PDB file of C-alpha atoms in Angstrom:
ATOM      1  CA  UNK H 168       0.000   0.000   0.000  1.00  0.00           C
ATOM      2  CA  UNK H 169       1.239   3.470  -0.901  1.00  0.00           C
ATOM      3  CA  UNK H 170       1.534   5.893   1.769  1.00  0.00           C
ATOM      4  CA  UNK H 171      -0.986   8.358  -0.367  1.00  0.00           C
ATOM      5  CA  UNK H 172      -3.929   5.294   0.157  1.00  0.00           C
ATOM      6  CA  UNK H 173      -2.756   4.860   3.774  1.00  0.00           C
ATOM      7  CA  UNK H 174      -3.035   8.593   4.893  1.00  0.00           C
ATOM      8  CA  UNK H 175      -6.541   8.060   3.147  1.00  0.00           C
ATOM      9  CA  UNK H 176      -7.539   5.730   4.890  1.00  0.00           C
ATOM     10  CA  UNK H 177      -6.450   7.016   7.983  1.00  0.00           C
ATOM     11  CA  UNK H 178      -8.707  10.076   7.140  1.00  0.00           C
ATOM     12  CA  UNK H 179     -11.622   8.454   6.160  1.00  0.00           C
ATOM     13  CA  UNK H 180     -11.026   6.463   9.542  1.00  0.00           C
ATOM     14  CA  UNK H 181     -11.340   9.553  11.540  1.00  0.00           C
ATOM     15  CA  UNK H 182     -14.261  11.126   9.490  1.00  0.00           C
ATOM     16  CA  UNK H 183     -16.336   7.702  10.547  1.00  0.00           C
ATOM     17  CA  UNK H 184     -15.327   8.000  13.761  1.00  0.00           C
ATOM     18  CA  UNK H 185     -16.718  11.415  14.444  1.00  0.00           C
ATOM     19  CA  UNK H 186     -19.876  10.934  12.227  1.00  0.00           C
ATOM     20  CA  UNK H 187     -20.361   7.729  14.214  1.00  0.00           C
ATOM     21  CA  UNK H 188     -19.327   9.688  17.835  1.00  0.00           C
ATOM     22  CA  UNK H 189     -22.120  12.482  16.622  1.00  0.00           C
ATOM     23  CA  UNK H 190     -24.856   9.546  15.558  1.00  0.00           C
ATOM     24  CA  UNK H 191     -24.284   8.264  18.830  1.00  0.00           C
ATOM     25  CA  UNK H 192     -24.299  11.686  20.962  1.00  0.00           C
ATOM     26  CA  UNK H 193     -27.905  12.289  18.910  1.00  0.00           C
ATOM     27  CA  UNK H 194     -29.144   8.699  19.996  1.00  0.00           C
ATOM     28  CA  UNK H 195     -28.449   9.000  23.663  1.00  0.00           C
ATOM     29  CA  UNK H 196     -30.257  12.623  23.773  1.00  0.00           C
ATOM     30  CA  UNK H 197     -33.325  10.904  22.164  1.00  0.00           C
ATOM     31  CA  UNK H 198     -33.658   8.164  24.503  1.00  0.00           C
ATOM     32  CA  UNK H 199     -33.131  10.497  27.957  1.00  0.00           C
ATOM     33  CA  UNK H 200     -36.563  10.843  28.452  1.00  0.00           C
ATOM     34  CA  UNK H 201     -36.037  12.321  31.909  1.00  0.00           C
ATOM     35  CA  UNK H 202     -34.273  15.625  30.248  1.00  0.00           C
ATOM     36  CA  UNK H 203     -36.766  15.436  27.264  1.00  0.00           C
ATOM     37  CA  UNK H 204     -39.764  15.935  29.456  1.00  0.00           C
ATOM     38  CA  UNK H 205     -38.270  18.239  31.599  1.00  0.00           C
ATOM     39  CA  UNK H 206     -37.293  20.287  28.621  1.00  0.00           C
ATOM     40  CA  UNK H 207     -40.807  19.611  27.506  1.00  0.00           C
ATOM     41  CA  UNK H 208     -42.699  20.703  31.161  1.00  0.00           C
ATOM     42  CA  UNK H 209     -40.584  23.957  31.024  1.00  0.00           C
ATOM     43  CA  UNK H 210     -41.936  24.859  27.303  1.00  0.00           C
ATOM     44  CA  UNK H 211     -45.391  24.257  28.858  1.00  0.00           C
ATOM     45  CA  UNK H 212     -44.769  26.497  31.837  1.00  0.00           C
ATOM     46  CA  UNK H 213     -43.599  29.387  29.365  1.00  0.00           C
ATOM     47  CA  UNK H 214     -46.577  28.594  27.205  1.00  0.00           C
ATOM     48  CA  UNK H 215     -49.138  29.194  30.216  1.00  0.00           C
ATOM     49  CA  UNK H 216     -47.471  31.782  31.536  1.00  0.00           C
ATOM     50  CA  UNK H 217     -47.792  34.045  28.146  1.00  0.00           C
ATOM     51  CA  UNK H 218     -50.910  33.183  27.752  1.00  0.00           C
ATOM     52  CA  UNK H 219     -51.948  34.217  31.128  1.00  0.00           C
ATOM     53  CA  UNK H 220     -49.847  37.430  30.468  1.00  0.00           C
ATOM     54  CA  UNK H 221     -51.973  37.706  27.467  1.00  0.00           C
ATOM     55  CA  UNK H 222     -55.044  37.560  29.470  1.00  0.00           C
ATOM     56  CA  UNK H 223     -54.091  39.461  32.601  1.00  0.00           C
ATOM     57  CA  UNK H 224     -50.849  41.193  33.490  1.00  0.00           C
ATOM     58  CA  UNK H 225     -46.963  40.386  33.381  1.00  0.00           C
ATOM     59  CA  UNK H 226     -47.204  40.031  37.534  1.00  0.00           C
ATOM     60  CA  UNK H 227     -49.493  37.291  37.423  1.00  0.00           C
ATOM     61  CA  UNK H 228     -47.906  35.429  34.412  1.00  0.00           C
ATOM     62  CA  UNK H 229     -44.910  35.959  37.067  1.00  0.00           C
ATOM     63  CA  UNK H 230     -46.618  34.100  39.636  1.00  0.00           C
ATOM     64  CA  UNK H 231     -48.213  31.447  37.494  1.00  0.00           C
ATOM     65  CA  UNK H 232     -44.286  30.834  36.302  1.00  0.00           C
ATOM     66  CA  UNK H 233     -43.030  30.736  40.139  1.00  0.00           C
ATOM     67  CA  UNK H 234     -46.079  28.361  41.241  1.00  0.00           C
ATOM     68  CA  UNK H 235     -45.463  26.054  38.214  1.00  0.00           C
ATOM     69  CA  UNK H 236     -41.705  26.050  38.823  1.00  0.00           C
ATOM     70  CA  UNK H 237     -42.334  25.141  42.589  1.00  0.00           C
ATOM     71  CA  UNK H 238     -44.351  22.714  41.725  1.00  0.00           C
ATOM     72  CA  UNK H 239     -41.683  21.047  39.701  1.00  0.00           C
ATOM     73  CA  UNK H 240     -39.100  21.200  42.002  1.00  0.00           C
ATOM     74  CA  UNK H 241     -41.652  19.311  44.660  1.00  0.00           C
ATOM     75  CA  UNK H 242     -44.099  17.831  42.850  1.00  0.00           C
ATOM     76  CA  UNK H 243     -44.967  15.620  46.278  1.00  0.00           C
ATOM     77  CA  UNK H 244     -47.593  18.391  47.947  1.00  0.00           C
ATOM     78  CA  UNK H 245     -49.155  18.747  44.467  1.00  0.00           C
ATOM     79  CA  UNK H 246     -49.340  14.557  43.691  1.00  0.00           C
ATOM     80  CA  UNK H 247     -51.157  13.985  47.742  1.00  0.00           C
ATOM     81  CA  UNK H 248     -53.362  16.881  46.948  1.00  0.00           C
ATOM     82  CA  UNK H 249     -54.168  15.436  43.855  1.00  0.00           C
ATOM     83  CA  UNK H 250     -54.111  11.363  45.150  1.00  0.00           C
ATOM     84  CA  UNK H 251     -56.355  12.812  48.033  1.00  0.00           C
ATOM     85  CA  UNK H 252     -58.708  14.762  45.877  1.00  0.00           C
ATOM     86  CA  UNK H 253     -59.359  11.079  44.308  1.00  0.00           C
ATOM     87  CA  UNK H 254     -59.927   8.861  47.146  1.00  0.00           C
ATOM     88  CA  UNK H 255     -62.605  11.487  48.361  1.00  0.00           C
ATOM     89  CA  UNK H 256     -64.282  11.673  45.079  1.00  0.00           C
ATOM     90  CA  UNK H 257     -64.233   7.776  44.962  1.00  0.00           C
ATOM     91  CA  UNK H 258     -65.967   7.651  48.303  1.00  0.00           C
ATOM     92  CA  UNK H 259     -68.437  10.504  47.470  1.00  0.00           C
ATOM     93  CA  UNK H 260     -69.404   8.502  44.303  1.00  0.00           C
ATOM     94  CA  UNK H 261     -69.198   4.858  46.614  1.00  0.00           C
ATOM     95  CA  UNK H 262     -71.483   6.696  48.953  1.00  0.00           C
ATOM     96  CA  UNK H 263     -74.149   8.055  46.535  1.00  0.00           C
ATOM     97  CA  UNK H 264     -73.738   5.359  44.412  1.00  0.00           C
ATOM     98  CA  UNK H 265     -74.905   2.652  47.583  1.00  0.00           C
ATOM     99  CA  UNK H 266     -77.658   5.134  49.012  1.00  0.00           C
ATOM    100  CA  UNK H 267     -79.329   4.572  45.092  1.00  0.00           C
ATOM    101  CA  UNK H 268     -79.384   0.706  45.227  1.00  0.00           C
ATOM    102  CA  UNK H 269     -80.947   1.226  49.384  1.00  0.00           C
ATOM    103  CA  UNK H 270     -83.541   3.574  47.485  1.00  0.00           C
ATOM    104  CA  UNK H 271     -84.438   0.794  44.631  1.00  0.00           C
ATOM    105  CA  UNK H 272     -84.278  -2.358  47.311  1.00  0.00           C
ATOM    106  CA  UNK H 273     -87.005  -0.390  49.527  1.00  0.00           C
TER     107      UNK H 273
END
């Protein structure tokens, strides 16, 4: 082999290399769904929080931004709320749902 061919394929060594190194780098960002739906939550937040500046004033939007950005720090307070908003609603419906049948069996 000539040296000309070598130093070619040295190069087209390296080239593949760093196209590969870049496919690679593009692969892993796709599959870290943790950063992709962070990165998705926070284009929400700035969504609802120009909207709501739309609708009412920059302070609010402000606050909406603050609240949704504390809530995604600690989404724990927010998930019981929610979790205990449930179990109530599924014993108010239980409840009304068992006073019916008493009402038809009488």
């Amino acid at each position: 082999m000539t040296d000309r061919k070598v130093e070619q394929a040295r190069a087209d060594r390296d080239v593949t290399r760093e196209e590969l190194a870049e496919t690679l780098d593009a692969l892993g960002q796709k599959l870290d769904v943790r950063t992709r739906a962070g990165e998705k939550v926070d284009e929400t937040i700035d969504r609802a929080a120009k909207q709501v500046e739309k609708t009412v004033s920059a302070p609010a939007a402000e606050k909406v931004r603050t609240g949704a950005q504390a809530v995604r720090n600690n989404p724990l307070p927010l998930f019981a709320a929610v979790l205990g908003g449930v179990v109530v609603l599924r014993l108010l419906l239980r409840r009304r749902h068992s006073h019916r049948k008493q009402g038809e069996a009488c």
